[in-house]
Structures are given as structure tokens and as C-alpha cells.
Coordinates of C-alpha atoms in Angstrom, one line a residue:
X129 CA 61.4 101.4 75.8
X130 CA 59.2 99.3 78.0
X131 CA 56.9 101.3 80.4
X132 CA 57.4 100.8 84.1
X133 CA 54.3 102.6 85.3
X134 CA 50.6 102.8 84.3
X135 CA 49.2 105.3 82.0
X136 CA 46.9 107.4 84.2
X137 CA 44.8 108.5 81.2
X138 CA 43.5 105.0 80.8
X139 CA 40.4 104.1 82.8
X140 CA 42.3 101.4 84.6
X141 CA 45.3 103.5 85.4
X142 CA 43.2 106.4 86.7
X143 CA 41.2 104.2 89.0
X144 CA 44.3 102.6 90.2
X145 CA 45.9 105.9 91.1
X146 CA 43.0 107.6 92.7
X147 CA 39.8 105.4 92.7
X148 CA 40.6 102.5 95.0
X149 CA 40.4 102.2 98.8
X150 CA 44.1 101.7 99.1
X151 CA 44.8 104.8 97.0
X152 CA 42.4 107.0 99.1
X153 CA 45.4 108.9 100.7
X154 CA 46.6 109.8 97.2
X155 CA 43.2 111.2 96.2
X156 CA 43.0 113.2 99.5
X157 CA 46.5 114.6 99.0
X158 CA 45.7 115.6 95.4
X159 CA 42.4 117.2 96.3
X160 CA 44.0 119.2 99.1
X161 CA 46.7 120.4 96.8
X162 CA 44.1 121.4 94.2
X163 CA 41.8 123.2 96.6
X164 CA 44.4 124.8 98.9
X165 CA 43.9 127.0 100.9
X166 CA 40.1 126.8 100.7
X167 CA 39.7 123.1 101.7
X168 CA 41.6 120.7 103.9
X169 CA 40.2 117.2 103.6
X170 CA 40.9 114.8 106.5
X171 CA 39.0 111.8 105.2
X172 CA 36.9 110.6 102.2
X173 CA 34.2 108.0 101.6
X174 CA 33.8 106.6 98.1
X175 CA 30.2 106.6 97.0
X176 CA 28.3 104.8 94.3
X177 CA 29.6 106.0 91.0
X178 CA 26.2 105.4 89.2
X179 CA 23.7 108.0 90.0
X180 CA 20.0 107.6 89.0
X181 CA 17.3 110.2 88.5
X182 CA 14.1 110.3 90.4
X183 CA 12.8 107.3 88.5
X184 CA 14.2 104.4 86.4
X185 CA 13.2 106.2 83.2
X186 CA 15.3 109.3 84.0
X187 CA 18.8 109.6 82.5
X188 CA 21.6 108.5 84.9
X189 CA 25.1 109.7 85.4
X190 CA 28.1 107.4 85.8
X191 CA 31.2 109.1 87.4
X192 CA 34.8 108.0 87.3
X193 CA 35.2 108.9 91.0
X194 CA 32.5 110.1 93.4
X195 CA 33.3 110.7 97.0
X196 CA 32.3 112.7 100.1
X197 CA 34.5 114.2 102.8
X198 CA 34.1 114.2 106.5
X199 CA 32.0 117.4 106.3
X200 CA 29.5 115.9 103.9
X201 CA 30.9 117.9 100.9
X202 CA 30.7 116.1 97.5
X203 CA 33.5 115.6 95.0
X204 CA 33.2 114.4 91.4
X205 CA 36.5 113.6 89.8
X206 CA 36.4 112.9 86.1
X207 CA 39.1 112.0 83.5
X208 CA 38.2 113.2 80.1
X209 CA 40.5 111.9 77.3
X210 CA 39.1 113.6 74.2
X211 CA 37.1 116.7 73.4
X212 CA 33.4 116.0 72.8
X213 CA 30.3 118.0 72.0
X214 CA 28.6 119.7 74.9
X215 CA 31.3 118.6 77.4
X216 CA 30.5 121.6 79.6
X217 CA 26.8 120.8 79.5
X218 CA 27.6 117.3 80.6
X219 CA 29.6 118.6 83.6
X220 CA 26.7 120.8 84.7
X221 CA 24.3 118.0 84.3
X222 CA 26.4 115.6 86.4
X223 CA 26.7 118.2 89.1
X224 CA 22.9 118.2 89.7
X225 CA 22.9 114.7 91.1
X226 CA 25.0 115.4 94.3
X227 CA 22.8 118.4 94.8
X228 CA 19.5 116.5 94.4
X229 CA 20.6 113.7 96.7
X230 CA 21.0 116.1 99.6
X231 CA 17.3 116.7 99.7
X232 CA 15.9 115.5 103.0
X233 CA 12.4 114.0 103.5
X234 CA 9.9 116.0 105.5
X235 CA 10.9 119.3 107.0
X236 CA 14.0 120.7 105.4
X237 CA 15.5 124.2 105.2
X238 CA 17.3 123.6 101.9
X239 CA 20.8 124.1 103.3
X240 CA 23.3 122.4 101.0
X241 CA 26.8 121.1 101.3
X242 CA 29.4 122.2 98.8
X243 CA 29.8 120.3 95.5
X244 CA 33.1 120.2 93.6
X245 CA 33.3 119.0 90.0
X246 CA 36.9 118.3 88.9
X247 CA 37.8 117.5 85.3
X248 CA 41.3 116.3 84.4
X249 CA 41.4 117.0 80.7
X250 CA 43.7 115.6 78.0
X251 CA 42.7 118.5 75.7
X252 CA 42.1 122.2 75.8
X253 CA 38.9 124.1 75.2
X254 CA 40.3 126.7 72.8
X255 CA 37.5 129.1 73.4
X256 CA 39.1 131.6 75.8
X257 CA 39.2 135.3 75.1
X258 CA 42.8 136.1 76.0
X259 CA 46.2 134.4 75.3
X260 CA 46.8 134.1 79.0
X261 CA 43.6 132.1 79.5
X262 CA 44.5 129.8 76.7
X263 CA 47.8 128.9 78.4
X264 CA 46.4 128.4 81.9
X265 CA 46.3 124.9 83.3
X266 CA 43.7 125.4 86.1
X267 CA 40.4 127.0 85.4
X268 CA 38.1 127.6 88.4
X269 CA 34.4 128.5 87.7
X270 CA 31.7 129.6 90.1
X271 CA 28.3 131.2 89.7
X272 CA 28.8 135.0 89.7
X273 CA 26.6 138.1 89.2
X274 CA 27.0 140.9 86.6
X275 CA 29.6 142.6 88.6
X276 CA 31.9 139.5 88.8
X277 CA 31.1 138.9 92.5
X278 CA 30.6 135.3 93.5
X279 CA 26.8 134.7 94.0
X280 CA 27.1 131.1 95.2
X281 CA 30.3 129.6 96.5
X282 CA 29.1 126.0 97.2
X283 CA 29.2 124.8 93.6
X284 CA 32.7 124.9 92.0
X285 CA 33.9 123.5 88.7
X286 CA 37.7 123.0 88.3
X287 CA 39.1 122.0 84.9
X288 CA 42.8 121.0 84.6
X289 CA 43.9 121.3 81.0
X290 CA 46.9 118.9 81.0
X291 CA 48.3 119.8 77.6
X292 CA 49.0 123.2 79.0
X293 CA 51.1 121.8 81.8
X294 CA 54.7 122.1 80.6
X295 CA 56.8 122.6 83.8
X296 CA 60.0 120.7 84.1
X297 CA 61.2 118.8 87.2
X298 CA 63.4 121.7 88.3
X299 CA 60.4 124.1 88.0
X300 CA 58.0 122.3 90.3
X301 CA 57.2 124.6 93.2
X302 CA 53.8 123.7 94.7
X303 CA 52.2 120.4 95.7
X304 CA 49.8 120.7 92.8
X305 CA 52.7 121.2 90.4
X306 CA 54.1 117.9 91.5
X307 CA 50.9 116.0 91.2
X308 CA 50.3 117.4 87.7
X309 CA 53.9 116.5 86.7
X310 CA 53.2 112.9 87.8
X311 CA 49.9 112.7 85.9
X312 CA 51.3 114.2 82.7
X313 CA 54.5 112.1 82.6
X314 CA 53.9 109.0 84.6
X315 CA 54.0 106.5 81.8
X316 CA 57.3 107.9 80.5
X317 CA 59.2 107.5 83.8
X318 CA 61.7 104.7 84.0
X319 CA 62.6 105.5 87.6
X320 CA 61.2 107.7 90.3
X321 CA 62.3 111.3 89.7
X322 CA 64.7 112.6 92.3
X323 CA 62.3 115.2 93.5
X324 CA 59.9 112.5 94.7
X325 CA 62.4 109.7 95.7
X326 CA 62.6 108.9 99.4
X327 CA 61.4 112.3 100.5
X328 CA 57.6 112.0 100.7
X329 CA 55.6 108.8 101.7
X330 CA 52.5 109.9 99.8
X331 CA 54.4 110.2 96.5
X332 CA 56.3 107.0 97.3
X333 CA 53.0 105.3 97.8
X334 CA 51.8 106.7 94.5
X335 CA 54.6 105.2 92.5
X336 CA 54.3 101.9 94.3
X337 CA 50.6 101.8 93.5
X338 CA 50.9 102.4 89.8
X339 CA 54.0 100.3 89.1
X340 CA 53.3 97.7 86.4
X341 CA 55.3 95.1 88.4
X342 CA 52.7 95.2 91.1
X343 CA 49.9 94.0 88.9
X344 CA 48.8 90.4 89.0
X345 CA 48.0 88.5 85.7
X346 CA 44.3 89.5 85.8
X347 CA 45.0 93.1 86.5
X348 CA 47.6 93.1 83.7
X349 CA 45.1 91.8 81.2
X350 CA 42.5 94.5 82.3
X351 CA 45.2 97.2 82.0
X352 CA 46.3 96.1 78.5
X353 CA 42.6 96.1 77.4
X354 CA 42.2 99.6 78.9
X355 CA 45.4 100.8 77.2
X356 CA 44.4 99.5 73.8
X357 CA 41.0 101.3 74.1
X358 CA 42.8 104.5 75.1
X359 CA 45.3 104.3 72.2
X360 CA 42.6 103.4 69.6
X361 CA 40.4 106.3 70.8
X362 CA 43.3 108.7 70.7
X363 CA 44.4 107.7 67.2
X364 CA 40.8 108.1 66.0
X365 CA 40.6 111.6 67.4
X366 CA 44.0 112.7 66.3
X367 CA 43.2 111.6 62.7
X368 CA 40.0 113.7 62.8
X369 CA 42.1 116.7 63.9
X370 CA 44.7 116.2 61.2
X371 CA 42.3 115.8 58.4
X372 CA 40.0 118.6 59.4
X373 CA 40.6 122.2 58.2
X374 CA 40.3 124.6 61.1
X375 CA 38.8 124.3 64.6
X376 CA 35.2 124.9 63.3
X377 CA 35.4 121.8 61.1
X378 CA 37.0 119.8 63.9
X379 CA 34.1 120.7 66.2
X380 CA 31.6 119.6 63.6
X381 CA 33.3 116.2 63.3
X382 CA 33.7 115.5 67.0
X383 CA 30.2 114.0 67.4
X384 CA 30.6 111.7 64.5
X385 CA 34.0 110.6 65.7
X386 CA 32.6 109.9 69.2
X387 CA 30.0 107.6 67.5
X388 CA 32.9 105.9 65.7
X389 CA 34.9 105.5 68.9
X390 CA 31.9 103.9 70.6
X391 CA 31.5 101.5 67.7
X392 CA 35.2 100.7 67.9
X393 CA 35.0 100.0 71.6
X394 CA 32.0 97.8 71.1
X395 CA 33.9 95.7 68.5
X396 CA 36.9 95.5 70.8
X397 CA 34.7 94.2 73.6
X398 CA 33.2 91.6 71.3
X399 CA 36.7 90.3 70.3
X400 CA 37.9 90.4 73.9
X401 CA 34.9 88.4 75.2
X402 CA 35.3 85.8 72.4
X403 CA 39.0 85.4 73.2
X404 CA 38.3 85.1 76.9
X405 CA 35.7 82.4 76.3
X406 CA 38.1 80.4 74.1
X407 CA 40.6 80.6 77.0
X408 CA 38.0 79.1 79.3
X409 CA 37.5 82.1 81.5
X410 CA 34.3 82.3 83.6
X411 CA 31.7 85.0 83.2
X412 CA 32.9 86.6 86.5
X413 CA 36.5 86.7 85.2
X414 CA 35.3 88.3 81.9
X415 CA 33.4 90.9 83.9
X416 CA 36.6 91.8 85.8
X417 CA 38.6 91.8 82.6
X418 CA 36.4 94.0 80.5
X419 CA 34.3 96.0 82.9
X420 CA 31.2 94.9 81.2
X421 CA 28.1 93.6 83.0
X422 CA 27.0 90.0 82.8
X423 CA 24.0 91.0 80.7
X424 CA 26.3 92.8 78.2
X425 CA 28.6 89.8 77.9
X426 CA 25.7 87.5 77.2
X427 CA 24.8 89.6 74.1
X428 CA 28.2 88.8 72.4

């Protein structure tokens, strides 16, 4: 059956749903649902997704979505499609950049604004102590002392393990439930579910934003490329899971599979650039199609 809506687990689909200026109200609504009742965001400003260290030689971070609210608080929103080695370490590392950028020149009292790191995961960690933890969708982590009391409440990590979200349409109670239902099942919808239809302008806007019929030819080409990369990567990872014996062996193979995925993506990019050149597309159009830089394209 032909899809009517974008797959939000593709890079293109995720950015279309939450990462563009026209979809800012959707991101605000999603974050407010996720952080309720602690936060109520009135406005957001998208910031540069590429964060550099103190010098050009330092390692950089590239976020899926990076934004700041009207109070100066920072939000990193990341889509993670496959488990990888040291994913938690990567999240911690990424969170240091919005902390460092708050440093003021000259006299400064070190007061910081809150930082939220949000991961929408298409996998589960499988390293929890209890069965209840293993089945939970939302995991909220803050720095605590030995007595379990929050030591610092301005740095929060929120992981949404989407495979654990199994609510049906009739079971959706909260605003967050509805958002997770959309994210989990969006590509499978043929029509807007009744629970969203003509009852809420935010959700109506969401379905209009991610409708495939709304894409122009160039956007459609970029989405098809993004969808192919997503499916190839998923097939590679699923094969590793199926052929490994036990979680320990799977963990040991992940790093190698990630290298294979990167090589596969590079080969796909080469083929896409070659095809685009045969079609007579300009360098600028190829940049938009593939997401590569001009320098990367010139290498192929």
C-alpha cells in the first residue's frame, strides 16, 4: 500500500516534522507535552546545529535539532535510528556544548540556563535492572547524590524508547501519548486518525506538514534518498541482530556494523551524485538533494 505520509525516522522526515521554521509550533507543542508540567515554552529560536570546540582542531558536534526558548534554555533533540557503541557517552558529550557556549567574557558568576537533551530512539537500551524499567517508554535522567536526591536540576536527559510504545488509538490519554502515537505509526496512516481529525489545529498542521502530496519534485527526491538510506541501515542492523547469538555478541558487532553502514552510505552518495550529474543538475541542486557539502560532492 502506497504511503501517504513521511517516515519520521528518516532524516528528511524528522526535519520536516520538527526542524523547519514552519513546523516550529509542532516542536513547541511536542516539547511542552514531553516536559509538562515542569516547562511551558512560548517560543523557540533555531540555532546552528553544528557546534565547534574552542578551536578548529577540537571535535565538533552536529545536532539534528538545536534550539533555545524565550528564557534562554537550550534544547537538543536527536533522532537515533540504531543502537551504537557509547551512545550514552555521545549524548553526554553533546550536552557540554550548550553549557560551554553560555560562558560570558569578562566578569561572570557562572549562572547557567537549563539544558535538555532529548533522544527519540528507534531501539531500547536493554540494560535496565527491573522488568518495569525495560518496558517504560520515557526515561528521565538527572544528576543525583548517593541518597537519590537531585543534585543539579538544570541538566536533563530524556530518552524516548519508541519500540516500547504500544498504545492503541483508543488508549491515548495524554498529549504526549498522541505525539508518540503519530511518530510511531505516521508512515502507516492512510488517513488522519479520528482522534486527530478536525479537533486540534496543531495536529492538523502536523499531518499537512508531513503529507507526501505536499512535497515538490526536489523535496520528493531528497526524501526518497533519505528513505533509502534509512531502510538500508535498518536492514544492515537487523541482519546483525538476527545472525548474532545473544545480546553480548550483538553489542560486540555494533561498532563493525556502524562502519559498514557508513561505507554503504558513502557508496549511495557516490551513486546519487553520479546520477544527478548525468541528469544535468547543478552543484547547488545536488547539495540540496543529498545534504552533502560542495567539497564532498567534488570528491566523487
